[in-house]
């Protein structure tokens, strides 16, 4: 067959060659693409871990940093105001307010303007405690009842003679051994007094340091007795025992030693405790120790209310007339522990 003139042999070969080259190029390109896809690993899928419900990461981090900061550095305690107040407080001027079954008579007390406030405050508790067959030992003193209060001296003088170690160890021991269900309270004192489970400086604004006579120690006084913190009973169980063990171990020591405020705080609890354990290593003036206690006991008896049995402990001292009188006045025992 004779090809048309346009399809010469040379042109036909050129078309066939170009077609072959185009198909070869397409095949190489496509084959390379398929090979590349098969050899390229898939990109990993990144998925963030779930955020815990109810906790924002930024807030959680801030809380941890605050806790570490508080453990590593404690803020300095406020300096109490020094007031030029006479150190002697006449018993005739002590302000007690105890309602009796027969009347609501109030005893008038300290006048205003002397920085001491209104005296002993709002009166005593109901005294409706329940007697339980419980025997507790604290520094060798033994007592019981359904409502028990520990008044423990955390003054700076405990640092001498190894007393601080004994103080903390024995307080931790008795907290650990409190029987289940016991209603108990713990008051720490030195110059001021405070609930053991609260920070000492939380109520410091209610205190002044009186200016004493020559050759005598400065003593703390509350500006207002009715602003003293109320002591609540705790129920002894695993949680409260552990918490108060930590408190006994970690609470700092503070300067001063006066008895009247912690005794008042204990006797105004509701109900009035059956037993008070009172431990100290020091003495205080009569008007801050035994004399105010006599006044409180007199008021309780006049109001027909029960008087707590006070067992006293003198740590590192051979005797203390105040502690002996306090125990005798309330039917308790006086115990003195020396090295």
mmCIF file of C-alpha atoms in Angstrom:
data_model
loop_
_atom_site.group_PDB
_atom_site.id
_atom_site.type_symbol
_atom_site.label_atom_id
_atom_site.label_comp_id
_atom_site.label_asym_id
_atom_site.label_seq_id
_atom_site.Cartn_x
_atom_site.Cartn_y
_atom_site.Cartn_z
ATOM 1 C CA UNK A 1 0.000 0.000 0.000
ATOM 2 C CA UNK A 2 1.293 3.349 -0.832
ATOM 3 C CA UNK A 3 1.230 5.909 1.991
ATOM 4 C CA UNK A 4 -0.074 9.350 1.412
ATOM 5 C CA UNK A 5 2.485 11.946 0.591
ATOM 6 C CA UNK A 6 2.184 13.597 4.064
ATOM 7 C CA UNK A 7 3.157 10.342 5.792
ATOM 8 C CA UNK A 8 6.687 9.955 4.620
ATOM 9 C CA UNK A 9 8.885 7.373 6.266
ATOM 10 C CA UNK A 10 10.900 9.977 8.159
ATOM 11 C CA UNK A 11 7.893 11.788 9.584
ATOM 12 C CA UNK A 12 6.238 8.536 10.638
ATOM 13 C CA UNK A 13 9.330 7.423 12.524
ATOM 14 C CA UNK A 14 9.518 10.813 14.251
ATOM 15 C CA UNK A 15 5.909 10.605 15.437
ATOM 16 C CA UNK A 16 6.383 7.057 16.707
ATOM 17 C CA UNK A 17 9.599 8.034 18.529
ATOM 18 C CA UNK A 18 8.029 11.104 20.156
ATOM 19 C CA UNK A 19 5.035 9.046 21.292
ATOM 20 C CA UNK A 20 7.313 6.433 22.796
ATOM 21 C CA UNK A 21 9.328 9.108 24.646
ATOM 22 C CA UNK A 22 6.181 10.774 26.006
ATOM 23 C CA UNK A 23 4.816 7.475 27.321
ATOM 24 C CA UNK A 24 8.221 6.595 28.759
ATOM 25 C CA UNK A 25 8.440 9.938 30.577
ATOM 26 C CA UNK A 26 4.892 9.566 31.928
ATOM 27 C CA UNK A 27 5.690 6.030 33.107
ATOM 28 C CA UNK A 28 8.889 7.115 34.845
ATOM 29 C CA UNK A 29 7.128 10.059 36.569
ATOM 30 C CA UNK A 30 4.167 7.990 37.718
ATOM 31 C CA UNK A 31 6.328 5.082 38.835
ATOM 32 C CA UNK A 32 8.570 7.425 40.828
ATOM 33 C CA UNK A 33 5.576 9.003 42.543
ATOM 34 C CA UNK A 34 4.156 5.570 43.503
ATOM 35 C CA UNK A 35 7.562 4.450 44.764
ATOM 36 C CA UNK A 36 7.982 7.678 46.806
ATOM 37 C CA UNK A 37 4.561 7.275 48.426
ATOM 38 C CA UNK A 38 5.243 3.674 49.364
ATOM 39 C CA UNK A 39 8.633 4.464 50.914
ATOM 40 C CA UNK A 40 7.570 7.616 52.846
ATOM 41 C CA UNK A 41 6.399 6.765 56.472
ATOM 42 C CA UNK A 42 3.106 8.313 57.628
ATOM 43 C CA UNK A 43 3.347 11.402 59.831
ATOM 44 C CA UNK A 44 2.624 10.615 63.534
ATOM 45 C CA UNK A 45 -0.625 11.945 64.978
ATOM 46 C CA UNK A 46 -0.013 14.124 68.054
ATOM 47 C CA UNK A 47 -2.634 14.034 70.788
ATOM 48 C CA UNK A 48 -2.397 16.096 74.012
ATOM 49 C CA UNK A 49 -3.061 14.254 77.304
ATOM 50 C CA UNK A 50 -6.473 15.024 78.814
ATOM 51 C CA UNK A 51 -6.609 17.835 81.419
ATOM 52 C CA UNK A 52 -7.884 16.636 84.812
ATOM 53 C CA UNK A 53 -11.472 17.671 85.342
ATOM 54 C CA UNK A 54 -12.005 20.653 87.639
ATOM 55 C CA UNK A 55 -8.326 21.669 87.903
ATOM 56 C CA UNK A 56 -6.828 24.328 85.689
ATOM 57 C CA UNK A 57 -3.115 23.653 85.109
ATOM 58 C CA UNK A 58 -2.095 27.215 85.920
ATOM 59 C CA UNK A 59 -3.957 27.255 89.237
ATOM 60 C CA UNK A 60 -2.574 23.870 90.267
ATOM 61 C CA UNK A 61 1.003 24.980 89.587
ATOM 62 C CA UNK A 62 0.447 28.179 91.592
ATOM 63 C CA UNK A 63 -0.855 26.224 94.573
ATOM 64 C CA UNK A 64 2.199 23.951 94.616
ATOM 65 C CA UNK A 65 4.562 26.887 94.430
ATOM 66 C CA UNK A 66 2.772 28.607 97.284
ATOM 67 C CA UNK A 67 3.004 25.518 99.475
ATOM 68 C CA UNK A 68 6.721 25.177 98.836
ATOM 69 C CA UNK A 69 7.240 28.849 99.537
ATOM 70 C CA UNK A 70 5.392 28.646 102.832
ATOM 71 C CA UNK A 71 7.444 25.666 103.939
ATOM 72 C CA UNK A 72 10.771 27.239 103.049
ATOM 73 C CA UNK A 73 10.167 30.683 104.468
ATOM 74 C CA UNK A 74 7.869 31.856 107.244
ATOM 75 C CA UNK A 75 6.746 35.444 107.472
ATOM 76 C CA UNK A 76 7.985 37.318 110.533
ATOM 77 C CA UNK A 77 5.491 37.600 113.367
ATOM 78 C CA UNK A 78 3.900 40.993 113.963
ATOM 79 C CA UNK A 79 5.385 42.907 116.845
ATOM 80 C CA UNK A 80 2.772 43.432 119.585
ATOM 81 C CA UNK A 81 2.089 46.971 120.681
ATOM 82 C CA UNK A 82 3.848 47.935 123.884
ATOM 83 C CA UNK A 83 1.416 49.677 126.157
ATOM 84 C CA UNK A 84 2.213 51.529 129.342
ATOM 85 C CA UNK A 85 -0.301 49.635 131.480
ATOM 86 C CA UNK A 86 0.023 48.835 135.186
ATOM 87 C CA UNK A 87 0.869 45.158 135.641
ATOM 88 C CA UNK A 88 -1.265 44.702 138.767
ATOM 89 C CA UNK A 89 -4.933 44.007 138.135
ATOM 90 C CA UNK A 90 -7.056 44.173 141.239
ATOM 91 C CA UNK A 91 -9.282 41.169 141.814
ATOM 92 C CA UNK A 92 -12.069 43.543 142.664
ATOM 93 C CA UNK A 93 -11.985 44.754 139.067
ATOM 94 C CA UNK A 94 -12.098 41.410 137.274
ATOM 95 C CA UNK A 95 -15.122 41.380 135.004
ATOM 96 C CA UNK A 96 -16.934 38.041 135.080
ATOM 97 C CA UNK A 97 -20.313 37.425 133.561
ATOM 98 C CA UNK A 98 -21.765 34.117 134.769
ATOM 99 C CA UNK A 99 -25.495 33.558 134.595
ATOM 100 C CA UNK A 100 -26.958 31.681 137.559
ATOM 101 C CA UNK A 101 -30.129 29.571 137.762
ATOM 102 C CA UNK A 102 -31.736 32.302 139.860
ATOM 103 C CA UNK A 103 -30.781 35.547 138.144
ATOM 104 C CA UNK A 104 -28.869 37.181 135.301
ATOM 105 C CA UNK A 105 -26.799 39.311 137.643
ATOM 106 C CA UNK A 106 -23.582 40.634 136.113
ATOM 107 C CA UNK A 107 -20.477 41.639 138.008
ATOM 108 C CA UNK A 108 -19.062 44.923 136.851
ATOM 109 C CA UNK A 109 -15.359 45.060 136.220
ATOM 110 C CA UNK A 110 -12.426 46.936 134.789
ATOM 111 C CA UNK A 111 -13.175 50.414 133.573
ATOM 112 C CA UNK A 112 -12.532 51.432 129.992
ATOM 113 C CA UNK A 113 -9.491 53.276 128.757
ATOM 114 C CA UNK A 114 -6.730 51.179 130.368
ATOM 115 C CA UNK A 115 -6.012 48.988 127.342
ATOM 116 C CA UNK A 116 -7.075 45.788 129.081
ATOM 117 C CA UNK A 117 -10.632 45.744 127.718
ATOM 118 C CA UNK A 118 -13.648 44.496 129.644
ATOM 119 C CA UNK A 119 -11.956 41.835 131.700
ATOM 120 C CA UNK A 120 -12.920 38.191 131.594
ATOM 121 C CA UNK A 121 -15.628 38.477 128.945
ATOM 122 C CA UNK A 122 -18.886 36.678 128.313
ATOM 123 C CA UNK A 123 -18.980 33.990 130.968
ATOM 124 C CA UNK A 124 -18.552 30.283 131.325
ATOM 125 C CA UNK A 125 -19.882 27.270 129.463
ATOM 126 C CA UNK A 126 -22.920 25.156 130.282
ATOM 127 C CA UNK A 127 -21.123 22.396 132.148
ATOM 128 C CA UNK A 128 -23.280 19.703 130.588
ATOM 129 C CA UNK A 129 -20.443 17.243 130.074
ATOM 130 C CA UNK A 130 -20.994 13.488 130.039
ATOM 131 C CA UNK A 131 -18.860 11.366 132.342
ATOM 132 C CA UNK A 132 -17.070 8.507 130.591
ATOM 133 C CA UNK A 133 -14.866 5.770 131.974
ATOM 134 C CA UNK A 134 -11.720 7.151 130.337
ATOM 135 C CA UNK A 135 -8.307 7.322 131.931
ATOM 136 C CA UNK A 136 -5.736 9.598 130.280
ATOM 137 C CA UNK A 137 -2.150 10.098 131.409
ATOM 138 C CA UNK A 138 -0.226 13.260 130.565
ATOM 139 C CA UNK A 139 3.265 13.739 132.033
ATOM 140 C CA UNK A 140 2.306 11.315 134.804
ATOM 141 C CA UNK A 141 -0.928 13.142 135.698
ATOM 142 C CA UNK A 142 -4.060 11.014 135.260
ATOM 143 C CA UNK A 143 -7.637 12.104 134.651
ATOM 144 C CA UNK A 144 -10.726 11.332 132.624
ATOM 145 C CA UNK A 145 -14.200 12.401 131.575
ATOM 146 C CA UNK A 146 -16.023 12.899 128.318
ATOM 147 C CA UNK A 147 -14.563 16.383 127.723
ATOM 148 C CA UNK A 148 -10.864 16.917 128.359
ATOM 149 C CA UNK A 149 -8.698 19.980 127.692
ATOM 150 C CA UNK A 150 -4.916 20.161 127.478
ATOM 151 C CA UNK A 151 -3.305 23.524 128.292
ATOM 152 C CA UNK A 152 0.308 23.224 127.193
ATOM 153 C CA UNK A 153 3.138 25.710 127.698
ATOM 154 C CA UNK A 154 4.849 26.506 124.371
ATOM 155 C CA UNK A 155 7.048 29.288 125.764
ATOM 156 C CA UNK A 156 10.608 29.943 124.623
ATOM 157 C CA UNK A 157 12.000 28.845 127.999
ATOM 158 C CA UNK A 158 11.318 25.251 126.895
ATOM 159 C CA UNK A 159 14.421 25.497 124.705
ATOM 160 C CA UNK A 160 16.669 25.161 127.745
ATOM 161 C CA UNK A 161 17.670 21.904 129.408
ATOM 162 C CA UNK A 162 16.249 19.629 126.731
ATOM 163 C CA UNK A 163 12.666 20.392 127.795
ATOM 164 C CA UNK A 164 11.462 21.158 124.278
ATOM 165 C CA UNK A 165 12.144 17.618 123.078
ATOM 166 C CA UNK A 166 10.329 16.148 126.086
ATOM 167 C CA UNK A 167 7.415 18.574 125.621
ATOM 168 C CA UNK A 168 6.868 17.708 121.977
ATOM 169 C CA UNK A 169 7.383 13.974 122.410
ATOM 170 C CA UNK A 170 4.940 13.618 125.318
ATOM 171 C CA UNK A 171 2.297 15.847 123.711
ATOM 172 C CA UNK A 172 2.524 13.834 120.499
ATOM 173 C CA UNK A 173 2.248 10.601 122.487
ATOM 174 C CA UNK A 174 -0.892 11.598 124.357
ATOM 175 C CA UNK A 175 -2.509 12.857 121.117
ATOM 176 C CA UNK A 176 -1.777 9.507 119.471
ATOM 177 C CA UNK A 177 -3.312 7.551 122.354
ATOM 178 C CA UNK A 178 -6.547 9.527 122.777
ATOM 179 C CA UNK A 179 -9.441 7.049 122.844
ATOM 180 C CA UNK A 180 -11.930 7.115 119.980
ATOM 181 C CA UNK A 181 -14.896 9.405 120.567
ATOM 182 C CA UNK A 182 -13.276 11.508 123.285
ATOM 183 C CA UNK A 183 -14.151 15.208 123.060
ATOM 184 C CA UNK A 184 -10.918 17.108 123.575
ATOM 185 C CA UNK A 185 -9.448 20.580 123.200
ATOM 186 C CA UNK A 186 -5.846 21.796 123.057
ATOM 187 C CA UNK A 187 -4.691 25.286 124.064
ATOM 188 C CA UNK A 188 -1.109 26.482 123.682
ATOM 189 C CA UNK A 189 0.110 29.416 125.744
ATOM 190 C CA UNK A 190 3.178 31.459 126.557
ATOM 191 C CA UNK A 191 2.637 35.210 126.967
ATOM 192 C CA UNK A 192 -0.449 34.993 124.738
ATOM 193 C CA UNK A 193 -2.728 31.951 124.390
ATOM 194 C CA UNK A 194 -4.263 30.474 121.254
ATOM 195 C CA UNK A 195 -6.118 27.361 119.983
ATOM 196 C CA UNK A 196 -3.445 24.842 119.065
ATOM 197 C CA UNK A 197 -4.905 24.304 115.590
ATOM 198 C CA UNK A 198 -4.748 28.026 114.735
ATOM 199 C CA UNK A 199 -1.761 30.192 113.871
ATOM 200 C CA UNK A 200 -0.363 32.079 116.833
ATOM 201 C CA UNK A 201 -0.297 35.394 114.955
ATOM 202 C CA UNK A 202 -3.897 35.120 113.685
ATOM 203 C CA UNK A 203 -5.185 36.976 116.764
ATOM 204 C CA UNK A 204 -2.100 39.015 117.624
ATOM 205 C CA UNK A 205 -3.903 42.307 117.014
ATOM 206 C CA UNK A 206 -5.933 41.690 120.197
ATOM 207 C CA UNK A 207 -2.822 41.628 122.393
ATOM 208 C CA UNK A 208 -0.639 44.241 124.028
ATOM 209 C CA UNK A 209 2.481 43.887 126.145
ATOM 210 C CA UNK A 210 2.059 45.493 129.526
ATOM 211 C CA UNK A 211 4.903 47.511 130.961
ATOM 212 C CA UNK A 212 5.731 45.793 134.251
ATOM 213 C CA UNK A 213 7.411 47.093 137.392
ATOM 214 C CA UNK A 214 11.192 47.108 137.522
ATOM 215 C CA UNK A 215 12.971 43.742 137.625
ATOM 216 C CA UNK A 216 9.938 41.914 136.234
ATOM 217 C CA UNK A 217 9.098 40.350 132.902
ATOM 218 C CA UNK A 218 6.780 41.929 130.355
ATOM 219 C CA UNK A 219 3.449 40.140 130.124
ATOM 220 C CA UNK A 220 0.855 39.899 127.398
ATOM 221 C CA UNK A 221 -2.725 41.021 127.973
ATOM 222 C CA UNK A 222 -5.736 40.815 125.646
ATOM 223 C CA UNK A 223 -7.191 44.179 124.715
ATOM 224 C CA UNK A 224 -10.682 42.671 124.877
ATOM 225 C CA UNK A 225 -11.483 39.397 126.586
ATOM 226 C CA UNK A 226 -14.568 38.875 124.436
ATOM 227 C CA UNK A 227 -12.361 38.874 121.345
ATOM 228 C CA UNK A 228 -10.353 35.876 122.503
ATOM 229 C CA UNK A 229 -10.771 32.908 120.153
ATOM 230 C CA UNK A 230 -13.296 30.280 121.152
ATOM 231 C CA UNK A 231 -11.987 26.775 121.698
ATOM 232 C CA UNK A 232 -13.997 24.044 119.993
ATOM 233 C CA UNK A 233 -13.949 20.414 120.998
ATOM 234 C CA UNK A 234 -12.534 17.870 118.567
ATOM 235 C CA UNK A 235 -13.655 14.244 118.391
ATOM 236 C CA UNK A 236 -10.733 11.858 118.752
ATOM 237 C CA UNK A 237 -10.278 9.643 115.688
ATOM 238 C CA UNK A 238 -7.478 8.719 113.315
ATOM 239 C CA UNK A 239 -7.625 12.006 111.441
ATOM 240 C CA UNK A 240 -7.680 14.352 114.452
ATOM 241 C CA UNK A 241 -5.016 12.366 116.266
ATOM 242 C CA UNK A 242 -2.637 12.656 113.318
ATOM 243 C CA UNK A 243 -3.406 16.338 112.837
ATOM 244 C CA UNK A 244 -2.681 17.232 116.459
ATOM 245 C CA UNK A 245 0.477 15.139 116.467
ATOM 246 C CA UNK A 246 1.757 17.295 113.586
ATOM 247 C CA UNK A 247 0.674 20.440 115.438
ATOM 248 C CA UNK A 248 2.532 19.392 118.589
ATOM 249 C CA UNK A 249 5.630 18.653 116.525
ATOM 250 C CA UNK A 250 5.711 21.805 114.379
ATOM 251 C CA UNK A 251 4.324 24.689 116.484
ATOM 252 C CA UNK A 252 6.951 27.325 117.265
ATOM 253 C CA UNK A 253 7.798 28.450 120.776
ATOM 254 C CA UNK A 254 6.811 31.973 121.861
ATOM 255 C CA UNK A 255 7.989 34.257 124.657
ATOM 256 C CA UNK A 256 6.295 34.809 128.041
ATOM 257 C CA UNK A 257 4.372 32.774 130.631
ATOM 258 C CA UNK A 258 0.965 33.772 132.022
ATOM 259 C CA UNK A 259 -1.779 31.427 133.232
ATOM 260 C CA UNK A 260 -5.039 33.335 133.413
ATOM 261 C CA UNK A 261 -5.971 33.604 129.722
ATOM 262 C CA UNK A 262 -5.647 29.914 128.775
ATOM 263 C CA UNK A 263 -7.515 28.917 131.953
ATOM 264 C CA UNK A 264 -10.317 31.320 131.090
ATOM 265 C CA UNK A 265 -10.465 30.023 127.504
ATOM 266 C CA UNK A 266 -10.826 26.454 128.808
ATOM 267 C CA UNK A 267 -13.488 27.303 131.384
ATOM 268 C CA UNK A 268 -15.611 29.171 128.848
ATOM 269 C CA UNK A 269 -15.845 26.142 126.560
ATOM 270 C CA UNK A 270 -19.290 24.650 126.103
ATOM 271 C CA UNK A 271 -19.672 22.328 127.864
ATOM 272 C CA UNK A 272 -17.195 23.008 130.661
ATOM 273 C CA UNK A 273 -14.549 20.250 130.596
ATOM 274 C CA UNK A 274 -14.501 17.644 133.339
ATOM 275 C CA UNK A 275 -10.684 17.564 133.331
ATOM 276 C CA UNK A 276 -7.974 20.090 132.495
ATOM 277 C CA UNK A 277 -4.318 19.115 132.193
ATOM 278 C CA UNK A 278 -2.173 22.215 132.762
ATOM 279 C CA UNK A 279 1.544 21.939 131.968
ATOM 280 C CA UNK A 280 4.215 24.644 132.328
ATOM 281 C CA UNK A 281 7.870 25.103 133.151
ATOM 282 C CA UNK A 282 7.599 28.582 134.640
ATOM 283 C CA UNK A 283 5.911 30.859 137.130
ATOM 284 C CA UNK A 284 3.933 34.055 136.715
ATOM 285 C CA UNK A 285 2.741 36.859 139.000
ATOM 286 C CA UNK A 286 -0.112 36.081 141.392
ATOM 287 C CA UNK A 287 -2.483 38.381 139.533
ATOM 288 C CA UNK A 288 -1.954 36.375 136.332
ATOM 289 C CA UNK A 289 -2.022 32.930 137.951
ATOM 290 C CA UNK A 290 -3.653 31.558 141.071
ATOM 291 C CA UNK A 291 -5.694 34.644 142.023
ATOM 292 C CA UNK A 292 -7.688 34.840 138.758
ATOM 293 C CA UNK A 293 -8.292 31.082 138.977
ATOM 294 C CA UNK A 294 -9.720 31.464 142.488
ATOM 295 C CA UNK A 295 -12.066 34.112 141.141
ATOM 296 C CA UNK A 296 -13.202 31.864 138.292
ATOM 297 C CA UNK A 297 -13.829 28.915 140.619
ATOM 298 C CA UNK A 298 -15.824 31.161 142.955
ATOM 299 C CA UNK A 299 -17.981 32.381 140.078
ATOM 300 C CA UNK A 300 -18.623 28.848 138.806
ATOM 301 C CA UNK A 301 -19.695 27.641 142.220
ATOM 302 C CA UNK A 302 -21.923 30.684 142.745
ATOM 303 C CA UNK A 303 -23.613 29.965 139.423
ATOM 304 C CA UNK A 304 -24.166 26.315 140.336
ATOM 305 C CA UNK A 305 -21.833 25.102 137.593
ATOM 306 C CA UNK A 306 -19.275 22.291 137.867
ATOM 307 C CA UNK A 307 -15.639 23.140 138.468
ATOM 308 C CA UNK A 308 -13.163 21.276 136.258
ATOM 309 C CA UNK A 309 -10.568 19.101 137.955
ATOM 310 C CA UNK A 310 -7.173 20.598 137.111
ATOM 311 C CA UNK A 311 -4.141 18.335 137.112
ATOM 312 C CA UNK A 312 -0.970 20.420 136.986
ATOM 313 C CA UNK A 313 2.455 19.480 135.678
ATOM 314 C CA UNK A 314 5.676 21.374 136.344
ATOM 315 C CA UNK A 315 8.220 20.368 133.704
ATOM 316 C CA UNK A 316 11.869 20.693 134.753
ATOM 317 C CA UNK A 317 11.032 22.341 138.088
ATOM 318 C CA UNK A 318 11.004 20.772 141.576
ATOM 319 C CA UNK A 319 8.005 22.772 142.801
ATOM 320 C CA UNK A 320 5.689 25.681 142.034
ATOM 321 C CA UNK A 321 3.268 27.085 144.602
ATOM 322 C CA UNK A 322 0.784 28.191 141.933
ATOM 323 C CA UNK A 323 0.565 24.718 140.426
ATOM 324 C CA UNK A 324 0.159 23.125 143.838
ATOM 325 C CA UNK A 325 -2.604 25.557 144.790
ATOM 326 C CA UNK A 326 -4.370 25.167 141.427
ATOM 327 C CA UNK A 327 -4.525 21.400 141.853
ATOM 328 C CA UNK A 328 -5.643 21.588 145.482
ATOM 329 C CA UNK A 329 -8.298 24.201 144.693
ATOM 330 C CA UNK A 330 -9.964 21.987 142.080
ATOM 331 C CA UNK A 331 -9.375 18.522 143.537
ATOM 332 C CA UNK A 332 -6.587 17.632 141.109
ATOM 333 C CA UNK A 333 -2.998 16.494 141.513
ATOM 334 C CA UNK A 334 0.280 18.416 141.193
ATOM 335 C CA UNK A 335 3.133 16.670 139.410
ATOM 336 C CA UNK A 336 6.713 17.946 139.107
ATOM 337 C CA UNK A 337 9.165 16.420 136.672
ATOM 338 C CA UNK A 338 12.867 17.199 136.935
ATOM 339 C CA UNK A 339 15.848 15.954 134.943
#
